[in-house]
C-alpha positions as a Python dict, from the first residue, in 0.01 Angstrom:
ca = {
    (1, 'Q'): (0, 0, 0),
    (2, 'V'): (7, 366, -100),
    (3, 'P'): (-246, 585, 83),
    (4, 'I'): (-489, 793, -121),
    (5, 'F'): (-592, 1129, 19),
    (6, 'I'): (-933, 1266, -65),
    (7, 'A'): (-1005, 1632, 2),
    (8, 'A'): (-1351, 1770, 67),
    (9, 'A'): (-1510, 2053, -130),
    (10, 'E'): (-1501, 2418, -24),
    (11, 'W'): (-1120, 2434, 4),
    (12, 'D'): (-1108, 2115, 209),
    (13, 'S'): (-1333, 2263, 476),
    (14, 'A'): (-1529, 2079, 740),
    (15, 'A'): (-1851, 2203, 576),
    (16, 'G'): (-1742, 2025, 257),
    (17, 'F'): (-1792, 1692, 434),
    (18, 'K'): (-2170, 1745, 435),
    (19, 'D'): (-2186, 1648, 67),
    (20, 'L'): (-1886, 1414, 52),
    (21, 'E'): (-1949, 1051, -32),
    (22, 'P'): (-1696, 786, 64),
    (23, 'V'): (-1520, 582, -203),
    (24, 'K'): (-1493, 205, -196),
    (25, 'V'): (-1116, 191, -218),
    (26, 'S'): (-881, 62, 48),
    (27, 'N'): (-626, 282, 225),
    (28, 'V'): (-815, 609, 174),
    (29, 'I'): (-755, 900, 409),
    (30, 'Y'): (-1003, 1188, 412),
    (31, 'Q'): (-844, 1528, 459),
    (32, 'V'): (-983, 1845, 613),
    (33, 'H'): (-834, 2191, 669),
    (34, 'M'): (-924, 2407, 969),
    (35, 'Y'): (-911, 2786, 942),
    (36, 'V'): (-1246, 2873, 1099),
    (37, 'P'): (-1330, 3144, 1181),
    (38, 'S'): (-1113, 3294, 909),
    (39, 'E'): (-1167, 3641, 1051),
    (40, 'F'): (-957, 3524, 1346),
    (41, 'T'): (-711, 3285, 1179),
    (42, 'H'): (-628, 3518, 889),
    (43, 'Q'): (-652, 3857, 1057),
    (44, 'G'): (-407, 4107, 915),
    (45, 'V'): (-353, 3896, 602),
    (46, 'H'): (-440, 4094, 289),
    (47, 'N'): (-526, 4398, 504),
    (48, 'Q'): (-801, 4221, 700),
    (49, 'R'): (-901, 4368, 1036),
    (50, 'T'): (-678, 4279, 1334),
    (51, 'G'): (-729, 4261, 1710),
    (52, 'I'): (-986, 3979, 1691),
    (53, 'M'): (-962, 3768, 2007),
    (54, 'Y'): (-1005, 3396, 2065),
    (55, 'P'): (-1193, 3286, 2259),
    (56, 'G'): (-1436, 3565, 2198),
    (57, 'E'): (-1726, 3698, 1996),
    (58, 'I'): (-1679, 3726, 1623),
    (59, 'N'): (-1966, 3838, 1401),
    (60, 'G'): (-2217, 3772, 1678),
    (61, 'I'): (-2096, 3416, 1748),
    (62, 'T'): (-1907, 3316, 2060),
    (63, 'W'): (-1600, 3129, 1940),
    (64, 'D'): (-1454, 2878, 2182),
    (65, 'K'): (-1372, 2507, 2186),
    (66, 'E'): (-1740, 2409, 2171),
    (67, 'Q'): (-1797, 2629, 1866),
    (68, 'L'): (-1495, 2469, 1700),
    (69, 'R'): (-1644, 2128, 1784),
    (70, 'H'): (-1964, 2242, 1613),
    (71, 'V'): (-1771, 2348, 1300),
    (72, 'L'): (-1595, 2010, 1286),
    (73, 'E'): (-1918, 1816, 1338),
    (74, 'P'): (-1966, 1722, 969),
    (75, 'V'): (-1620, 1563, 965),
    (76, 'R'): (-1681, 1376, 1289),
    (77, 'E'): (-2019, 1251, 1163),
    (78, 'F'): (-1856, 1135, 838),
    (79, 'Q'): (-1583, 956, 1032),
    (80, 'L'): (-1831, 775, 1255),
    (81, 'A'): (-2078, 692, 978),
    (82, 'Y'): (-1818, 537, 747),
    (83, 'N'): (-1542, 434, 992),
    (84, 'V'): (-1277, 623, 796),
    (85, 'H'): (-936, 775, 865),
    (86, 'I'): (-935, 1156, 902),
    (87, 'Y'): (-629, 1373, 854),
    (88, 'V'): (-619, 1746, 928),
    (89, 'G'): (-375, 1848, 657),
    (90, 'E'): (-365, 2214, 758),
    (91, 'F'): (-471, 2425, 1052),
    (92, 'S'): (-328, 2741, 1198),
    (93, 'A'): (-384, 3092, 1322),
    (94, 'I'): (-170, 3386, 1219),
    (95, 'R'): (100, 3444, 1480),
    (96, 'W'): (-23, 3789, 1586),
    (97, 'A'): (-381, 3676, 1649),
    (98, 'P'): (-465, 3740, 2016),
    (99, 'G'): (-527, 3398, 2167),
    (100, 'A'): (-362, 3200, 1884),
    (101, 'V'): (-216, 2949, 2128),
    (102, 'D'): (-561, 2893, 2280),
    (103, 'Y'): (-709, 2837, 1934),
    (104, 'L'): (-435, 2591, 1841),
    (105, 'R'): (-471, 2407, 2174),
    (106, 'D'): (-848, 2375, 2134),
    (107, 'C'): (-810, 2248, 1777),
    (108, 'I'): (-543, 1993, 1869),
    (109, 'E'): (-741, 1870, 2168),
    (110, 'L'): (-1043, 1810, 1944),
    (111, 'F'): (-832, 1638, 1677),
    (112, 'E'): (-678, 1412, 1940),
    (113, 'E'): (-1015, 1341, 2104),
    (114, 'Y'): (-1146, 1224, 1766),
    (115, 'G'): (-836, 1019, 1681),
    (116, 'W'): (-744, 1234, 1380),
    (117, 'D'): (-393, 1276, 1251),
    (118, 'W'): (-287, 1636, 1195),
    (119, 'S'): (-18, 1867, 1059),
    (120, 'Y'): (40, 2229, 1155),
    (121, 'H'): (51, 2482, 873),
    (122, 'A'): (319, 2583, 804),
    (123, 'Y'): (674, 2526, 915),
    (124, 'R'): (902, 2804, 784),
    (125, 'E'): (686, 2877, 480),
    (126, 'W'): (616, 3238, 576),
    (127, 'D'): (681, 3400, 913),
    (128, 'G'): (311, 3491, 951),
    (129, 'W'): (231, 3126, 1025),
    (130, 'S'): (559, 3055, 1203),
    (131, 'V'): (559, 2925, 1559),
    (132, 'E'): (923, 3031, 1582),
    (133, 'H'): (834, 3402, 1555),
    (134, 'G'): (671, 3616, 1821),
    (135, 'S'): (340, 3797, 1800),
    (136, 'D'): (472, 4129, 1663),
    (137, 'P'): (387, 4130, 1291),
    (138, 'Q'): (663, 4384, 1225),
    (139, 'N'): (935, 4159, 1370),
    (140, 'H'): (1051, 3911, 1106),
    (141, 'T'): (1328, 3759, 1319),
    (142, 'P'): (1266, 3429, 1498),
    (143, 'S'): (1236, 3454, 1874),
    (144, 'R'): (1538, 3363, 2085),
    (145, 'E'): (1309, 3181, 2328),
    (146, 'P'): (1044, 2928, 2224),
    (147, 'T'): (705, 3093, 2171),
    (148, 'D'): (392, 2972, 2349),
    (149, 'R'): (270, 2828, 2016),
    (150, 'Q'): (600, 2649, 1958),
    (151, 'K'): (595, 2500, 2309),
    (152, 'L'): (240, 2380, 2253),
    (153, 'L'): (325, 2200, 1929),
    (154, 'L'): (648, 2054, 2065),
    (155, 'G'): (455, 1921, 2365),
    (156, 'W'): (214, 1740, 2137),
    (157, 'F'): (489, 1618, 1903),
    (158, 'A'): (672, 1469, 2203),
    (159, 'Q'): (373, 1239, 2259),
    (160, 'N'): (414, 1073, 1919),
    (161, 'E'): (541, 718, 1913),
    (162, 'R'): (812, 621, 1670),
    (163, 'P'): (700, 344, 1439),
    (164, 'S'): (890, 20, 1480),
    (165, 'R'): (1125, -59, 1195),
}
């Protein structure tokens, strides 16, 4: 049976799950994207301010794993209320964001705690999101050594089980 993915409103955000209603169709997977706070995850993209740390205070809010949990709360409530499959189709932090590996780790730990499937955005699409490049935005050459972000993802990927054939 072919899975059907349903994306929430507001660019597939966690907040979009507040108004989402489940459909009565089998094999549905509800998708969310995680780029919150965007001031951190997208810093330096389109000339946005840089040097924003995670964990840390951003716009008067302390951003840490518990704040990320709070942001994802509408998705978790939806999952529990309707016993549905959740898939994080995209999440990331720009490679030069101070604390990007901590942000990614906190996100992944929450996704895993909740039993959600997830995909990192994006493999070799643009070097800004790349885990193969270091934190210097001016260096567009992949690192010779694995980055901390790459090691984190590879560690989680190694825990996957191959489906039986």
